Short mmCIF file of C-alpha atoms in Angstrom, two decimals:
data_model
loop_
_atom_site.label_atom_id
_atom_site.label_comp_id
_atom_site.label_asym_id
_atom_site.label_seq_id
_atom_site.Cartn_x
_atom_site.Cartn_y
_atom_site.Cartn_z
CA UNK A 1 -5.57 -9.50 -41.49
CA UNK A 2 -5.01 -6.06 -40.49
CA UNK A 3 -1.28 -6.02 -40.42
CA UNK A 4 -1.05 -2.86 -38.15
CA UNK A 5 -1.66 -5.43 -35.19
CA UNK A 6 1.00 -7.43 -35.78
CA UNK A 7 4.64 -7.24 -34.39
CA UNK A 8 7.90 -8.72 -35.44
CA UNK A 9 10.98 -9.13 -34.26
CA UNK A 10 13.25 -9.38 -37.45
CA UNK A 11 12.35 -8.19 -41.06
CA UNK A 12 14.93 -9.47 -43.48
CA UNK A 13 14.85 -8.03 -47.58
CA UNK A 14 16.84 -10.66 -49.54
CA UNK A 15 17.87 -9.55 -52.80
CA UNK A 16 19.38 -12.34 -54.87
CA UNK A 17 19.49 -13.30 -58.50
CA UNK A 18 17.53 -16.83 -59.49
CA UNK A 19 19.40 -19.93 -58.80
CA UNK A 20 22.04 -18.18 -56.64
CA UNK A 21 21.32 -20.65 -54.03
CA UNK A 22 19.15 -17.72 -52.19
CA UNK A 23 16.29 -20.14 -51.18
CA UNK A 24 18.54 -22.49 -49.24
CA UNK A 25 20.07 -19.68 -47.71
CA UNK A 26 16.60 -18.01 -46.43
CA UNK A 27 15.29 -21.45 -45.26
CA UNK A 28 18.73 -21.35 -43.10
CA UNK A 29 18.11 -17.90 -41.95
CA UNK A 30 14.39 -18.86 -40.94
CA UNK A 31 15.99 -21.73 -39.26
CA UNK A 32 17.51 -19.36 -36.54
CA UNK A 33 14.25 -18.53 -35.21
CA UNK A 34 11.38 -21.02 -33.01
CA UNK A 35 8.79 -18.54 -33.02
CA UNK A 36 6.05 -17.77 -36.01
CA UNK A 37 7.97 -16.83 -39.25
CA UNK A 38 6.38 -15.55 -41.97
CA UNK A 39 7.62 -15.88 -45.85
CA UNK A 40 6.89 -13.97 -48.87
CA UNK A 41 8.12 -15.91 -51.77
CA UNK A 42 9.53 -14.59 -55.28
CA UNK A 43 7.76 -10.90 -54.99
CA UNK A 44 6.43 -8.09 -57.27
CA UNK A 45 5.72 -4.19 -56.76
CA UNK A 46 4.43 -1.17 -58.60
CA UNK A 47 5.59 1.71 -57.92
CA UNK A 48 3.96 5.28 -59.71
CA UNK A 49 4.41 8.80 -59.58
CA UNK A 50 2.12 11.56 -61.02
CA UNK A 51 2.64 15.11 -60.67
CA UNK A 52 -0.05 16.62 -62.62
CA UNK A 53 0.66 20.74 -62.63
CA UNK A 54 3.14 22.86 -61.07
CA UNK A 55 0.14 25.45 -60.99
CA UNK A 56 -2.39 23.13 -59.39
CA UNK A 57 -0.03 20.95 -57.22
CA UNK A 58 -1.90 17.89 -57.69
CA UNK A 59 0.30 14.68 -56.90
CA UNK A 60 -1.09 11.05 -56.74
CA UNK A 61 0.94 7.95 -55.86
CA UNK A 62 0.40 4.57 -56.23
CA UNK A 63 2.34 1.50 -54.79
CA UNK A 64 1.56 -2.09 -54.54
CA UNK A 65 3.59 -4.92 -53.42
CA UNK A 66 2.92 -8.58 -53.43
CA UNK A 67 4.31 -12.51 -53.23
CA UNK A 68 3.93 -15.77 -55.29
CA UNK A 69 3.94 -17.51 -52.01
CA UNK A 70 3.13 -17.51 -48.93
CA UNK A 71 5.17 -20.09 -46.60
CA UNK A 72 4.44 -20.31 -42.67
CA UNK A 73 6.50 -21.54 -40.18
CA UNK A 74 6.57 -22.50 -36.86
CA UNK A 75 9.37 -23.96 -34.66
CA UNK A 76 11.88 -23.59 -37.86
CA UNK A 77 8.93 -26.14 -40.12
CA UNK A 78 6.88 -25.00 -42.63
CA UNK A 79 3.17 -25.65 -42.00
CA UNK A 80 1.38 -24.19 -44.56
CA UNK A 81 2.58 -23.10 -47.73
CA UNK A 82 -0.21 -21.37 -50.11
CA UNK A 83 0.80 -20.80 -53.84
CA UNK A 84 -1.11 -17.72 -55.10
CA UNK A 85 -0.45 -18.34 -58.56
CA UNK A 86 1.50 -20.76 -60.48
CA UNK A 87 4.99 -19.55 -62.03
CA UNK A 88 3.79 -19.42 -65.51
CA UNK A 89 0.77 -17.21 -65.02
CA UNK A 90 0.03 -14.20 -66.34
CA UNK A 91 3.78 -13.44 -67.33
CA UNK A 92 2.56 -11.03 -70.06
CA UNK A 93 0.24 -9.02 -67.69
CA UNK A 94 2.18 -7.83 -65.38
CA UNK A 95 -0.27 -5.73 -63.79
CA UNK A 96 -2.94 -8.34 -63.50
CA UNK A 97 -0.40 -10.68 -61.77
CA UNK A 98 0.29 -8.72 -59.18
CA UNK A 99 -3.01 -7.64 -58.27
CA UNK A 100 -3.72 -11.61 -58.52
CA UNK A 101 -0.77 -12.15 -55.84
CA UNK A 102 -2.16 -9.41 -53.60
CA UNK A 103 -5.57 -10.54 -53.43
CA UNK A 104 -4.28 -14.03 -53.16
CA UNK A 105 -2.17 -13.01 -50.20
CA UNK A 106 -5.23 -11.17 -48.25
CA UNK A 107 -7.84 -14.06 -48.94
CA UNK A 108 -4.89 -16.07 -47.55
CA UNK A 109 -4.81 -14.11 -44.31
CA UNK A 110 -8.20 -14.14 -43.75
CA UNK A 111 -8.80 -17.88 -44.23
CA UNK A 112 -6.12 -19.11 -41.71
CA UNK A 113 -5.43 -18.12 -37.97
CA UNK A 114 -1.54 -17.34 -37.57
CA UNK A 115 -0.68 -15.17 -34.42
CA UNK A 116 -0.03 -11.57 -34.81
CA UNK A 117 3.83 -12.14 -32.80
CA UNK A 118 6.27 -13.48 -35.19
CA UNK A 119 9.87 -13.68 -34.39
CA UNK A 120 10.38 -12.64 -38.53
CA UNK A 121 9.59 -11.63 -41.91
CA UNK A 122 11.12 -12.62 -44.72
CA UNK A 123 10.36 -11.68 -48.21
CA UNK A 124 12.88 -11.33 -51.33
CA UNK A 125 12.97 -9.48 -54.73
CA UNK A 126 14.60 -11.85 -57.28
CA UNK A 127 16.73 -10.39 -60.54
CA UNK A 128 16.65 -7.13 -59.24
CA UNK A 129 18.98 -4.62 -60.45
CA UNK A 130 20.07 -2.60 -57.18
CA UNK A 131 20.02 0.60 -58.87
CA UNK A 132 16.32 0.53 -59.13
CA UNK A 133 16.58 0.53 -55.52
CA UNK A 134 14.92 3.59 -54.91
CA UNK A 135 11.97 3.10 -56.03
CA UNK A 136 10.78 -0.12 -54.08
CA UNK A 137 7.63 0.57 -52.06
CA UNK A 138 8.94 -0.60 -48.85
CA UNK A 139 5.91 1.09 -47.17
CA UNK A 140 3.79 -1.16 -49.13
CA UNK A 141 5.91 -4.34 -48.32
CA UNK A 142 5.74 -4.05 -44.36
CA UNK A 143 3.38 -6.77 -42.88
CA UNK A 144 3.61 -5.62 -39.36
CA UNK A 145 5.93 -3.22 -36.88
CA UNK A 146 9.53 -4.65 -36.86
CA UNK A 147 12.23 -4.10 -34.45
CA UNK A 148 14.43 -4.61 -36.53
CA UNK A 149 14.86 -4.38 -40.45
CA UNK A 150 18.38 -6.58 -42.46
CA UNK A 151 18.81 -5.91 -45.48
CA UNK A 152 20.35 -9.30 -47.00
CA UNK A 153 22.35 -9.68 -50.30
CA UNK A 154 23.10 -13.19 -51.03
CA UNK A 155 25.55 -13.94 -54.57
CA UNK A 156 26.68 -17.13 -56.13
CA UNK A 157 29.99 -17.02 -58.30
CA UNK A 158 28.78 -16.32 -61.96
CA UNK A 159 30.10 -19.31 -63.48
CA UNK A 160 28.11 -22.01 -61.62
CA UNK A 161 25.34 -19.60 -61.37
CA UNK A 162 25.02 -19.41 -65.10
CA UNK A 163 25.08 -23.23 -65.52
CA UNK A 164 22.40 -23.63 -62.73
CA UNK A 165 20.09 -21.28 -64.22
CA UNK A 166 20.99 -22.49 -67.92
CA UNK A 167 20.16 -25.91 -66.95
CA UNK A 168 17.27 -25.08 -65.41
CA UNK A 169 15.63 -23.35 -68.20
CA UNK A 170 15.85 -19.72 -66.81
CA UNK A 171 16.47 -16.95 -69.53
CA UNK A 172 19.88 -15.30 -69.46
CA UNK A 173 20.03 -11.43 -71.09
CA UNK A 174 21.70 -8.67 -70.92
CA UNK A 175 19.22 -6.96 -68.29
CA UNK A 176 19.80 -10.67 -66.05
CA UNK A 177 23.87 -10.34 -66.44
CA UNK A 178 23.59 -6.27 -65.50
CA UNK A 179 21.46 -7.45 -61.98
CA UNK A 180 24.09 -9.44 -61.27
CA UNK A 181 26.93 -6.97 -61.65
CA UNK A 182 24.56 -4.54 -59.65
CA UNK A 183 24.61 -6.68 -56.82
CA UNK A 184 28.20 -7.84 -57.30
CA UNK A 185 29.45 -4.31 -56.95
CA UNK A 186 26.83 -3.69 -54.14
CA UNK A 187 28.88 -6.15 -52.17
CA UNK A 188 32.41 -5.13 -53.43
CA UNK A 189 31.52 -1.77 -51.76
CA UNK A 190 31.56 0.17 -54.53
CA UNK A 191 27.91 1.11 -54.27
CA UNK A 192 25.89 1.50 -51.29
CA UNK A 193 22.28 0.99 -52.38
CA UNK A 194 21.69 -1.09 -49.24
CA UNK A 195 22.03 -0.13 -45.73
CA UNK A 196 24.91 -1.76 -44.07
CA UNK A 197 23.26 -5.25 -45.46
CA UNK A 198 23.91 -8.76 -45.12
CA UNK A 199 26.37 -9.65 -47.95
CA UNK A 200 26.33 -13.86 -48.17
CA UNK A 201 28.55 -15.38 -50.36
CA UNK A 202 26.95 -18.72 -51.27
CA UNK A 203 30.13 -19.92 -52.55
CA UNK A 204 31.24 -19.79 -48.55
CA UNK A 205 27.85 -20.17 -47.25
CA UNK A 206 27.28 -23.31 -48.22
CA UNK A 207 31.08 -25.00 -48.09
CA UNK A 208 32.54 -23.66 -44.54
CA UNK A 209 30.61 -23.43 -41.19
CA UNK A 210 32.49 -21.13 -39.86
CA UNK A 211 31.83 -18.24 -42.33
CA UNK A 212 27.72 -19.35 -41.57
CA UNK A 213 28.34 -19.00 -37.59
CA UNK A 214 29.89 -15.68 -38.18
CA UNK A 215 26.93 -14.61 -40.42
CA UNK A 216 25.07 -15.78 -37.71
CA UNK A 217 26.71 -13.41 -34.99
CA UNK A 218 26.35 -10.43 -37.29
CA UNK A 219 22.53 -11.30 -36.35
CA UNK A 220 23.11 -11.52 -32.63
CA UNK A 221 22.27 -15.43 -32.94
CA UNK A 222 24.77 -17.45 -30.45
CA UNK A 223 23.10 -20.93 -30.89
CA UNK A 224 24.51 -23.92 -32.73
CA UNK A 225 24.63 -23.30 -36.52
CA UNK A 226 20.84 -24.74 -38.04
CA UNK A 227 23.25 -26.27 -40.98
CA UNK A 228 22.19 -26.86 -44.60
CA UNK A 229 21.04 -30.58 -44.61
CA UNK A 230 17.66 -29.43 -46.13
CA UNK A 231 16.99 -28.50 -49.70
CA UNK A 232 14.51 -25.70 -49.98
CA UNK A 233 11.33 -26.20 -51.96
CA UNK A 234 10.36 -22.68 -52.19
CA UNK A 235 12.45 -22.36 -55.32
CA UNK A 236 12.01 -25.91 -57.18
CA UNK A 237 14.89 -27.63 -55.92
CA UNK A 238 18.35 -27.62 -57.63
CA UNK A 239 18.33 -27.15 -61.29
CA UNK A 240 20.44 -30.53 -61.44
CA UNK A 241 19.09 -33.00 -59.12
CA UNK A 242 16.11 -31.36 -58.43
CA UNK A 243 14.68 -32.79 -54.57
CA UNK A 244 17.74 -35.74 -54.97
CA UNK A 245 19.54 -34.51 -51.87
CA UNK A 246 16.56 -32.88 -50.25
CA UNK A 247 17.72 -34.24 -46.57
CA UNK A 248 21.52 -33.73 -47.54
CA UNK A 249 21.59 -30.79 -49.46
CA UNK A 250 25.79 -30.30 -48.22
CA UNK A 251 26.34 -33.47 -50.34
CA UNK A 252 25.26 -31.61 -53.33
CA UNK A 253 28.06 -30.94 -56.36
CA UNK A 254 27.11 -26.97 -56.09
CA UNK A 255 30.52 -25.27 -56.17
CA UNK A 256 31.76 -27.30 -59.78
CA UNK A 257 27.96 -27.17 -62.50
CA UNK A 258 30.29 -25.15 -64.46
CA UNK A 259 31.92 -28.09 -65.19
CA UNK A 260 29.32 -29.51 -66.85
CA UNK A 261 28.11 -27.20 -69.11
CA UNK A 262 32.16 -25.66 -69.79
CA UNK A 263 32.57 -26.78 -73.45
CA UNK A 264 28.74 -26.07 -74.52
CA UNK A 265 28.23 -23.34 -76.75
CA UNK A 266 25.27 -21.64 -75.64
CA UNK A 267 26.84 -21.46 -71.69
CA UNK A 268 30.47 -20.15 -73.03
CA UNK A 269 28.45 -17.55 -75.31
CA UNK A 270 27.19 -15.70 -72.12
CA UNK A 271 30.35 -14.85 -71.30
CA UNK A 272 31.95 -13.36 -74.56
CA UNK A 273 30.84 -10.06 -73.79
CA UNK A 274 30.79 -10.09 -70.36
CA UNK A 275 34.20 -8.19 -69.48
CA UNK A 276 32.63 -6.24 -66.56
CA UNK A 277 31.06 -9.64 -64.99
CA UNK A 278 34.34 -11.70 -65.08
CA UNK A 279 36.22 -9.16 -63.78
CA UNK A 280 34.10 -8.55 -61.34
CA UNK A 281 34.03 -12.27 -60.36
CA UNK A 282 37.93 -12.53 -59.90
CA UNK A 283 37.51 -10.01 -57.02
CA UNK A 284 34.76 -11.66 -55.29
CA UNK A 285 35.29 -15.25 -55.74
CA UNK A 286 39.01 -15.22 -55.85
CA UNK A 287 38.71 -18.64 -54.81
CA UNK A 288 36.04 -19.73 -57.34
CA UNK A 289 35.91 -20.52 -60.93
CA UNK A 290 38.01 -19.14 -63.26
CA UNK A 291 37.78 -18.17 -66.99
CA UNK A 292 40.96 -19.73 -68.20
CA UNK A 293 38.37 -22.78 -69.43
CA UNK A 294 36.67 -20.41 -71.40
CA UNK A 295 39.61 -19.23 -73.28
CA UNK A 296 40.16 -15.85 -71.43
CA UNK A 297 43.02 -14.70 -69.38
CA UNK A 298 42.50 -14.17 -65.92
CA UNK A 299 41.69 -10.59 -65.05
#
């Protein structure tokens, strides 16, 4: 498809950290709209630079920008969902992969007839350290002409965070905790990477309605609130109970998996050098977690 021809209404950038609840939260936001709705799941770019000679002048640039899937959706219901390469793929070839999602993407387009009006894009960067910012080829990510562009920063309280992506086999680093302080102090205020974005707490998100219909107004949405009954499958489910509670995702046990992991060793490790992430936490989630289990004074 030759994306020049198509139009869109909203384009939202979600920038979230895995298993921060993120995926429920987009499959709410796409819920907002009856129209065509296009999603660009878990994505990649490239981004270089060569200046060659300050005599000569020459300058090349190179930027690419791609998705691990591509999810449809019509009348808030997904109805096709095409997986351009499976998670585990190519994880030590970077470049390869994403030249694999790309072409996936295009032959994608070109097999299936999806109108060229869509009431939004959605697409989201995942473990992204917000002072990379900068150098994300958003020219490269556009799919079409949007009215409007959100930038969208959704964070989960670093304590059940942690045990959801511990549990579900995700690796935990230094380079993972310093995203999430990135984006934690992107929506403290103290940095302003994004522009004037969307800051969900999940935390709130996913206990108190009220808090979602006043995301929702920030949108200019007045309808009824599309609720959170649905677990999203773009991400795998819950690290817990996988699809369990896929039709009643609110009765899920979300805001307490710290519980269950609070006297293992390997959980309590990742926070014995994480000063800067606790504190952090106490001025975000006042109301969440707090490290007293783990042997640490409040901060």
């Amino acid at each position: 498809m030759n994306f020049d021809s198509v139009t869109i209404g909203h384009e939202f950038r979600v920038y979230a950290m895995k298993r921060s609840g993120h995926h429920a939260v987009m499959s709410w936001l796409m819920a907002h709209f009856s129209g065509p709705v296009y999603f660009l799941n878990n994505c990649s770019f490239r981004h270089e630079e060569l200046f060659s000679s300050t005599r000569v002048g020459t300058f090349s640039r190179a930027c690419e920008f791609g998705g691990r899937v591509s999810v449809f959706l019509r009348d808030g219901a997904v109805v096709r969902r095409v997986e351009h390469l499976r998670k585990d793929s190519l994880l030590d070839r970077p470049r390869e992969r994403l030249e694999t999602l790309i072409r996936g993407e295009r032959d994608t387009f070109a097999a299936i007839e999806f109108p060229t009006e869509w009431d939004a894009y959605v697409f989201n960067l995942e473990d992204f350290d917000l002072r990379h910012h900068a150098h994300v080829p958003f020219e490269a990510a556009r799919r079409g002409h949007a009215a409007a562009v959100h930038d969208v920063l959704v964070l989960r309280d670093p304590y059940n965070w942690l045990a959801s992506r511990l549990k579900g086999g995700f690796p935990v680093d230094r380079t993972v905790i310093d995203a999430w302080v990135s984006q934690c102090r992107e929506a403290l205020g103290q940095t302003s990477y994004l522009s004037d974005p969307l800051v969900v707490n999940y935390d709130r998100w996913f206990s108190e309605a009220e808090y979602r219909r006043e995301l929702s107004a920030r949108l200019g949405y007045a309808g009824p609130d599309p609720g959170i009954g649905e677990t999203a499958d773009f991400g795998g489910g819950s690290s817990f109970s996988g699809f369990e509670f896929r039709d009643r995702a609110e009765q899920m046990d979300v805001l307490n998996r710290w519980k269950v992991l609070r006297d293992d060793r390997e959980y309590r490790e990742l926070f014995r050098e994480a000063d800067e992430l606790i504190e952090l936490a106490g001025r975000y989630f006042p109301d969440g977690p707090r490290p007293e289990f783990l042997g640490r004074p409040a901060p």
